[in-house]
Structure formats: C-alpha cells, structure tokens
Short mmCIF file of C-alpha atoms and ligand atoms in Angstrom, two decimals:
data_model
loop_
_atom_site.label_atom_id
_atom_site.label_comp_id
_atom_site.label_asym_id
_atom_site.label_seq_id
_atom_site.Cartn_x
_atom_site.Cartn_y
_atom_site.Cartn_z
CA UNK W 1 37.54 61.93 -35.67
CA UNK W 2 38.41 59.60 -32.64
CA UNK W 3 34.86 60.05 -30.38
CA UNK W 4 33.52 58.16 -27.11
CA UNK W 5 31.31 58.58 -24.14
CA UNK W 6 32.75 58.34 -20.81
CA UNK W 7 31.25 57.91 -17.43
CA UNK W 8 32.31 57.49 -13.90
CA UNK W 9 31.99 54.94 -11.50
CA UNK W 10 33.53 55.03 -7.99
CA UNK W 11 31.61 52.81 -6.19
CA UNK W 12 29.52 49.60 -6.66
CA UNK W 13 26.26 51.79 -6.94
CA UNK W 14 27.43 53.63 -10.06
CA UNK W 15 29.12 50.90 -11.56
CA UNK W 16 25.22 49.40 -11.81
CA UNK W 17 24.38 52.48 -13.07
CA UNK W 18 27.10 52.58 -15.59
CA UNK W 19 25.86 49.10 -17.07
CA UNK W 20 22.29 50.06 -17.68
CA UNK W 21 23.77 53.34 -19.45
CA UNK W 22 26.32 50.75 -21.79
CA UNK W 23 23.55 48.67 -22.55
CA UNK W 24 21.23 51.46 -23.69
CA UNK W 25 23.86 53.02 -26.04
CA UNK W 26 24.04 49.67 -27.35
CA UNK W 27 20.18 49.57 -27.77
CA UNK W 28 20.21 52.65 -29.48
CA UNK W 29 23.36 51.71 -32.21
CA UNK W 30 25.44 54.51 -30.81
CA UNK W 31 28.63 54.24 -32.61
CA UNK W 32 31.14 55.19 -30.40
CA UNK W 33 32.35 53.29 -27.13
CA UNK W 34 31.74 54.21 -23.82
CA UNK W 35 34.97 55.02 -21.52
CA UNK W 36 34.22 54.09 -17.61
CA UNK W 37 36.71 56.04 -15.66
CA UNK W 38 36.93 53.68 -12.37
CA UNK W 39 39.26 55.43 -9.10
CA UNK W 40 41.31 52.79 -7.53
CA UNK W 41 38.83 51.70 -4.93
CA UNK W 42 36.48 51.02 -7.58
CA UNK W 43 38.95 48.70 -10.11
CA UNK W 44 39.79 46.75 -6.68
CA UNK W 45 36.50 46.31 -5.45
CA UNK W 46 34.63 45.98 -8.49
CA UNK W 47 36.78 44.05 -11.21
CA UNK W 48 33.95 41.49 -11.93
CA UNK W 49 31.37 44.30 -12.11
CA UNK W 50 33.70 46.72 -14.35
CA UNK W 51 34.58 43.77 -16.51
CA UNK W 52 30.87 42.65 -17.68
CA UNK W 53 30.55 46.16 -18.39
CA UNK W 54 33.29 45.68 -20.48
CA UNK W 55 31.55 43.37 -22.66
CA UNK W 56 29.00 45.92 -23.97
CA UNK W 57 31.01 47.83 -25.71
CA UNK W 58 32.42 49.95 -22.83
CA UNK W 59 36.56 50.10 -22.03
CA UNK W 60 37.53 50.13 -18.44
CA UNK W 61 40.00 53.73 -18.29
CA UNK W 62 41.80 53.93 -14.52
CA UNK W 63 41.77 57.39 -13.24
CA UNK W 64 43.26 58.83 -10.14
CA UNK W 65 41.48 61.24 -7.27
CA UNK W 66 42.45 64.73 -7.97
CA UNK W 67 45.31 65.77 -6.20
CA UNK W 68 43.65 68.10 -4.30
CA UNK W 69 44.81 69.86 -1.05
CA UNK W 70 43.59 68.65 2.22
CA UNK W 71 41.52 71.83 2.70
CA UNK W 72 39.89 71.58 -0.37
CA UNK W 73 38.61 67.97 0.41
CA UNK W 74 37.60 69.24 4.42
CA UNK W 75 35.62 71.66 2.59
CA UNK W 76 34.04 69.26 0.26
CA UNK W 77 33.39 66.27 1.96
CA UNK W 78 30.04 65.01 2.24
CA UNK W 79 28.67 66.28 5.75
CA UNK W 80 29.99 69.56 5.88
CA UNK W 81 28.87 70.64 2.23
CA UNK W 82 25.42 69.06 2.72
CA UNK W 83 25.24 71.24 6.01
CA UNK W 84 26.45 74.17 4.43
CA UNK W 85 24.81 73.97 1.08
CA UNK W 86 21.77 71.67 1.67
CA UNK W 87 19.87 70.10 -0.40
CA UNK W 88 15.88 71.21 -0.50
CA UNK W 89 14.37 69.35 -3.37
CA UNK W 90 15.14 65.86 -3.14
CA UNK W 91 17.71 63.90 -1.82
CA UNK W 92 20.86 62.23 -2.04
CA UNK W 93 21.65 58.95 -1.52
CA UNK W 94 24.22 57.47 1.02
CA UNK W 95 26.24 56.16 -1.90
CA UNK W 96 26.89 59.40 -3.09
CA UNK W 97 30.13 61.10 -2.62
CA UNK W 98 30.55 65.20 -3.34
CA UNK W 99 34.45 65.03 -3.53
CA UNK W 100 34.11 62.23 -6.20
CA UNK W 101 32.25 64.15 -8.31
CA UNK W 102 35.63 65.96 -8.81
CA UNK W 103 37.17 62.93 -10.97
CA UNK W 104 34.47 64.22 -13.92
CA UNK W 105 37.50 66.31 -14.85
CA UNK W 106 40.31 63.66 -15.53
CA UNK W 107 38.15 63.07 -18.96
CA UNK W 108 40.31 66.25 -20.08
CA UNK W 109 43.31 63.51 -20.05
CA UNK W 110 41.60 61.28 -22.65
CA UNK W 111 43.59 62.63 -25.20
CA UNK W 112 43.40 60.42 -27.79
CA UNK W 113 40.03 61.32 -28.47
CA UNK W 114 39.05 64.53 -30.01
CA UNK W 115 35.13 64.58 -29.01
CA UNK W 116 34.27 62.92 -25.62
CA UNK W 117 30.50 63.16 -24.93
CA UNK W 118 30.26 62.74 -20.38
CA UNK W 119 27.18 61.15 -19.04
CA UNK W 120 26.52 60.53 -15.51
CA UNK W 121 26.41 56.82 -14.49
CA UNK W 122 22.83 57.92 -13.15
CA UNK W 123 21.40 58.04 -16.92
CA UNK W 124 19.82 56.14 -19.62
CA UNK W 125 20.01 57.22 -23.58
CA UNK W 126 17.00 56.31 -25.12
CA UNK W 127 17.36 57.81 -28.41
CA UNK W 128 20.56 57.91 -30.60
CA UNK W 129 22.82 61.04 -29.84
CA UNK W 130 26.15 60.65 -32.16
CA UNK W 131 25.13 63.87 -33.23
CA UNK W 132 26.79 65.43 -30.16
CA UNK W 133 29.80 64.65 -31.15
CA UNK W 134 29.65 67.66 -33.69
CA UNK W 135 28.95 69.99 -31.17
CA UNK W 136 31.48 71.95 -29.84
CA UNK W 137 33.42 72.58 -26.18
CA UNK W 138 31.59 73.03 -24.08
CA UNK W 139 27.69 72.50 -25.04
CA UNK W 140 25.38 70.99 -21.95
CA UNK W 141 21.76 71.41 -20.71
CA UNK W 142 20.44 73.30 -18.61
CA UNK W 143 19.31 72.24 -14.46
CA UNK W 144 15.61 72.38 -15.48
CA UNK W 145 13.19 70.41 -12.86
CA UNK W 146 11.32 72.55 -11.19
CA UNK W 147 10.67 75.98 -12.51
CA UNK W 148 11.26 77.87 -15.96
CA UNK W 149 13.48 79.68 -14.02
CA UNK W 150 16.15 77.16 -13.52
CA UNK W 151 16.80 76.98 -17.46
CA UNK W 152 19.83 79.85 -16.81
CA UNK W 153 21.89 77.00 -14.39
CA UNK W 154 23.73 74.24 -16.64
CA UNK W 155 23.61 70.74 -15.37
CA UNK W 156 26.99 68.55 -15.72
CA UNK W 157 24.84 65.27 -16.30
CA UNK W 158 25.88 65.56 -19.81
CA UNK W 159 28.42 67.53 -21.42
CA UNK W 160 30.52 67.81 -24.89
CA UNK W 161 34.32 68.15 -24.04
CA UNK W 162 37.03 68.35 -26.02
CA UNK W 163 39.87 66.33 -23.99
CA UNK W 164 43.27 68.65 -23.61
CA UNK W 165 46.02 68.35 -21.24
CA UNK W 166 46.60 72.18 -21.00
CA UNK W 167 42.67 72.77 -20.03
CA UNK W 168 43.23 69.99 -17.72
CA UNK W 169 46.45 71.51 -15.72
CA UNK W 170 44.43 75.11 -16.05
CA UNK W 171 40.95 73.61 -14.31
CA UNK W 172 43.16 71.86 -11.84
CA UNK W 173 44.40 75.15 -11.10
CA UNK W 174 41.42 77.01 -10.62
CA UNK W 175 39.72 74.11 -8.88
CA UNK W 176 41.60 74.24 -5.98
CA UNK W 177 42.21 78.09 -5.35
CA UNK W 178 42.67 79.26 -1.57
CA UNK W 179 39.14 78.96 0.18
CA UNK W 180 37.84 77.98 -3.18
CA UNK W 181 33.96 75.95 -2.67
CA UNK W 182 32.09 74.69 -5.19
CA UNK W 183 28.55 74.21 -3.68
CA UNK W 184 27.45 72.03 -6.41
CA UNK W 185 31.02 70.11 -6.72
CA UNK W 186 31.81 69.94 -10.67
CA UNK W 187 28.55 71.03 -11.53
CA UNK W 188 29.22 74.73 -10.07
CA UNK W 189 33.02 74.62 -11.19
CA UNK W 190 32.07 73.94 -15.01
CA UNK W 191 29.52 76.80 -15.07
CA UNK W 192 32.22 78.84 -13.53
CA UNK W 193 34.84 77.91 -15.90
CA UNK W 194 32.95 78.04 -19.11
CA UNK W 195 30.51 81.14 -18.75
CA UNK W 196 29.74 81.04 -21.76
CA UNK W 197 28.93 77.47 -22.15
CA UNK W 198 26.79 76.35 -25.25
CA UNK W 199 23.28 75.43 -24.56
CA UNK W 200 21.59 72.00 -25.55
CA UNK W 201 17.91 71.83 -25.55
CA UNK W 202 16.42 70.12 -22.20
CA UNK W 203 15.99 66.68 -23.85
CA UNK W 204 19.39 65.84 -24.03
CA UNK W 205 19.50 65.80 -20.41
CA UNK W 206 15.80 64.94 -19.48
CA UNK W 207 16.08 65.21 -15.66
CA UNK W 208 13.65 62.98 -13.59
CA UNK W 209 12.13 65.47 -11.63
CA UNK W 210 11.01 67.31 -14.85
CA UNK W 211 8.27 64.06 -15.18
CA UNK W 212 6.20 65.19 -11.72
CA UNK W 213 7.12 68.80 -11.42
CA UNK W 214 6.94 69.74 -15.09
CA UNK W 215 5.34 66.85 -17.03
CA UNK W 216 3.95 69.31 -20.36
CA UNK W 217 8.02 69.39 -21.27
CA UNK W 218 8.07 65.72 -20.96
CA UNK W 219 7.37 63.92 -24.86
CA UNK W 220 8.92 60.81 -25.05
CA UNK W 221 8.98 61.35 -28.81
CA UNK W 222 11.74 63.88 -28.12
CA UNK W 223 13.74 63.01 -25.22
CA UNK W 224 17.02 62.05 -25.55
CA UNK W 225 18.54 60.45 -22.03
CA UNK W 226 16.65 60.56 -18.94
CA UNK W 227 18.85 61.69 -16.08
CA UNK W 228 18.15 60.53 -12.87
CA UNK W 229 19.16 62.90 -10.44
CA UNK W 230 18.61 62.60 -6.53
CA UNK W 231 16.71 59.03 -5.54
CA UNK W 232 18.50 56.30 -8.19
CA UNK W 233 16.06 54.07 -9.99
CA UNK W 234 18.24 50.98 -8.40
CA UNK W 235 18.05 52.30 -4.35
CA UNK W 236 14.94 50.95 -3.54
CA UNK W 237 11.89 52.48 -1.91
CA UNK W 238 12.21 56.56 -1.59
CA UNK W 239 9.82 59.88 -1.15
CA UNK W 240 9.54 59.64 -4.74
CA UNK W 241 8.94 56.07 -5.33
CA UNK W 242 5.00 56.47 -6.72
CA UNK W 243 5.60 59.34 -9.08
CA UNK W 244 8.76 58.29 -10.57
CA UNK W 245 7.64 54.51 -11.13
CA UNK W 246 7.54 54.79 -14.87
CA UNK W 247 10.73 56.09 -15.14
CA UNK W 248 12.24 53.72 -12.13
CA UNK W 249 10.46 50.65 -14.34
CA UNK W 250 12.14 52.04 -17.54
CA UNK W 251 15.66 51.37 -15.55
CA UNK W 252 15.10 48.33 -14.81
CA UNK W 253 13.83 47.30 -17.94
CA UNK W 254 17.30 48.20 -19.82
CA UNK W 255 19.50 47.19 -17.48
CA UNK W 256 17.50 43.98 -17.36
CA UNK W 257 16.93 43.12 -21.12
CA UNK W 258 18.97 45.61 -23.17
CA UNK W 259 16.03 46.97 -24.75
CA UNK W 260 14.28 50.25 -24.27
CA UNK W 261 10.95 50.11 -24.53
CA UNK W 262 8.69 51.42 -26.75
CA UNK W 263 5.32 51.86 -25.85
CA UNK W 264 5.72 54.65 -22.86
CA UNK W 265 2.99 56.87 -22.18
CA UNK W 266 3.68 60.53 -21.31
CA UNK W 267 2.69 62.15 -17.98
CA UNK W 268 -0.97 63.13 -18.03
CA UNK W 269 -1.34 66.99 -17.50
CA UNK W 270 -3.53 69.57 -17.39
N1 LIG T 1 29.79 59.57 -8.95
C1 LIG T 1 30.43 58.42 -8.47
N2 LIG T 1 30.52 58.23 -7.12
C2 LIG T 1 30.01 59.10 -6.22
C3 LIG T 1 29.38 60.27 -6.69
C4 LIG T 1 29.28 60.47 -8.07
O1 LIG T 1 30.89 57.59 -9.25
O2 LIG T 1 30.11 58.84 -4.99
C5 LIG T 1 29.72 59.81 -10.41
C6 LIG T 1 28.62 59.02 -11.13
O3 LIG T 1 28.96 58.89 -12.48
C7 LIG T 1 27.43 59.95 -10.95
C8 LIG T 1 28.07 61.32 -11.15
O4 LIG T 1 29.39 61.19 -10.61
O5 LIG T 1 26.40 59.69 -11.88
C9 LIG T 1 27.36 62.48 -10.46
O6 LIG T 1 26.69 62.10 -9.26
P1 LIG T 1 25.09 61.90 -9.23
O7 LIG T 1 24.67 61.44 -10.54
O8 LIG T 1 24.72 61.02 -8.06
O9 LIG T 1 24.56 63.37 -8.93
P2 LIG T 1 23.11 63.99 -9.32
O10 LIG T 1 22.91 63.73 -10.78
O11 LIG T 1 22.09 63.31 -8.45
O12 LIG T 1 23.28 65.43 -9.02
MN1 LIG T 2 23.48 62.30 -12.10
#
C-alpha cells in the first residue's frame, strides 16, 4: 500500500514547524515520507527553507488556494471570523491565517497514495505511529484541553484520509455553499462532513493545553504527537510561556538535534 504523512506550510512560520515534525518522524523510524503541501507564496518565498526540509525525508508537493468564491474568503478571513467567532482560551498567533487552513483539503488530490496520515505543521511525533495507516477514512482525535466535555468535538490536527478525487470535487462543493461559515475553518467542515468520523484515543493528538489544564491524562509513556495548538513553541515569549516550558523545550530540542528526548517527567498533579 502506497502511505505518507503530509503537512502544510504556507508561510515561513509553519515551514519551521514542518522541519521539527520531519525530523521527529525520522527520530522515531517512521517508514513512510512526509508530503509538505507548500501554496505558491510559500515555494517562492521559502525555497531554501522547503528544500532542507527536503533532505529529511520529506517531498516538497505544490498545492493551489482553493478556488473559493470571494464571499466565502470575506467571510473567512482572519479579522472578521476572529470577531465573529472569537477565540476564549488561548490565542492565535499573527502568523496564522483561517482561510489557509482551507488548503488541508487538497491532500484528497494525492492520489497516488492510498493511506495519507495529515499532521499539522504545529506538531511533534514522539512515538512511532505507522500503525495509522491501517486505520480507516476518516479516524481523528478528539478537541480535548480543557474539560471531559470537549471529547465529543474532533480536532483536524491529525487525521487518516484516504486521498480521492471524487471526495475532493464533493467537499469542494459543500465547502463553499451560499452563506456557508465554518467557525473553526477545516476543523468545523471535517466534523460536518464526516459525522460519523472514527475516534482515535487522545494520545494521538496530545494537545498542549491538555499538560496545564488536564495534566492526570498526560503519560509520556503513552503519548503519541504533541500538538501544539494556540501559542507555537517557536513564537517567543506568550501568556503561556511558564506552564508550557517543558513542552516549548521539547520543540526545540528536536528541531535542534533530531532527537527526542527521553527522560521527560510528567506534570505533577494532585
Ligand atoms: N497553516 C498554515 N498557514 C496558516 C495557517 C495554518 O500553513 O496561516 C497550516 C499549518 O500546517 C498549521 C495548520 O494549517 O499547523 C493549522 O493551523 P494551526 O496549527 O496554527 O491551528 P491550531 O492547531 O492552533 O488550531
Ligand atoms: Mn495545529
């Protein structure tokens, strides 16, 4: 079977990200390589960037915006949906983009693989996870990082897809329906498009916040990839600088040397 990860990178932040997440596949002898869809902007800008990537063990794929209408992006773009649909428990840097988010989708294309496994440029797998690629369409985790009661929401950090030009043309379709808004860009359009989505236990998606807000579900000894959504590991100082050090120093550690670490201690809690 013809398998790979893919990512995203649009900008210069998430190509950074991108090469910490090649080198810790690497660490961790995944088997398959890792695709880094990069828009137009991103190949121009970045081509030195994009190609180091290249060297560990990750294939540069060019992808396209979406074709989207110009309603669709007024409703998406950055200000408006973080005024409309704001964001409470942490924040979201500069760099980030909603509308870009979008691109996720053009993995459908990748045709010529049978099994692609999506992680965010904003994570770090610290533990082999090949066995995803027996999993079926479309298996994620769920948005856990504050409460229990957040296990019902999926989060599109990481995802098993099976690539297919006809689900492609039929997601494009419902993406951009009249007055169609996705609060949580792809993350709210996957859940909506597969309801019935298979579940993967939390630790294939460990998200930061899950260290400070509910550190008993944190066990290095069975987390898979830490996900760091909100405040990047590689922005500098932020509101959550002190309590996410551990993880922030676990970053920098891969994308520094390659290696992930092996002594980490787990949250203390009561
Ligand atoms: N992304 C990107 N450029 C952007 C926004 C997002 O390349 O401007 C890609 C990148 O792979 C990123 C993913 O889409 O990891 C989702 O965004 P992010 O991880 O910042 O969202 P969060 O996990 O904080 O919700
Ligand atoms: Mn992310």
């Amino acid at each position: 079977m013809s398998i790979a990860f893919a990512t995203l990178v649009t900008n210069s932040d998430y190509a950074r990200g991108a090469r910490a997440l090649a080198r810790s596949l690497i660490a961790v002898r995944s088997t398959a390589p890792l695709l880094v869809m990069a828009t137009p902007s991103a190949r121009q800008q970045l081509s030195g960037e994009l190609a180091e990537i290249e060297g560990f063990n990750a294939r540069v794929v060019a992808v396209d915006p979406l074709p989207v209408s110009e309603a669709f992006r007024c409703r998406h773009e950055r200000d408006r949906l973080h005024s409309h649909s704001p964001f409470t428990k942490g924040e979201k840097p500069a760099f980030h983009t909603p509308l870009d988010n979008f691109c996720k989708l053009r993995l459908w294309q990748q045709t010529e693989f049978e099994r692609i496994v999506f992680l965010d440029a904003d994570t770090l797998v610290v533990r082999n996870i090949d066995q995803l690629f027996d999993y079926p369409e479309f298996s994620a985790a769920p948005n856990l990082y504050e409460t229990l009661s957040d296990m019902h929401r999926l989060n599109s950090g990481v995802f098993v897809a099976q690539p297919s030009d006809a689900t492609f043309d039929d997601m494009l379709r419902k993406l951009d329906a009249p007055q169609a808004y996705w609060r949580r860009t792809d993350q709210t359009f996957l859940e909506t498009y597969f309801p019935r989505w298979h579940g993967l236990p939390y630790t294939f998606n460990a998200l930061q916040y899950v260290y400070f807000n509910l550190p008993e579900l944190w066990d290095w000894d069975s987390i898979n990839v830490v996900h760091y959504q909100y405040e990047k590991p590689w922005q500098g100082a932020h509101a959550r600088s002190t309590e996410l050090q551990v993880l922030t120093n676990l970053w920098h550690q891969v994308a520094q040397t390659g290696e992930i670490p092996q002594n980490l201690n787990n949250p203390a809690h009561s």
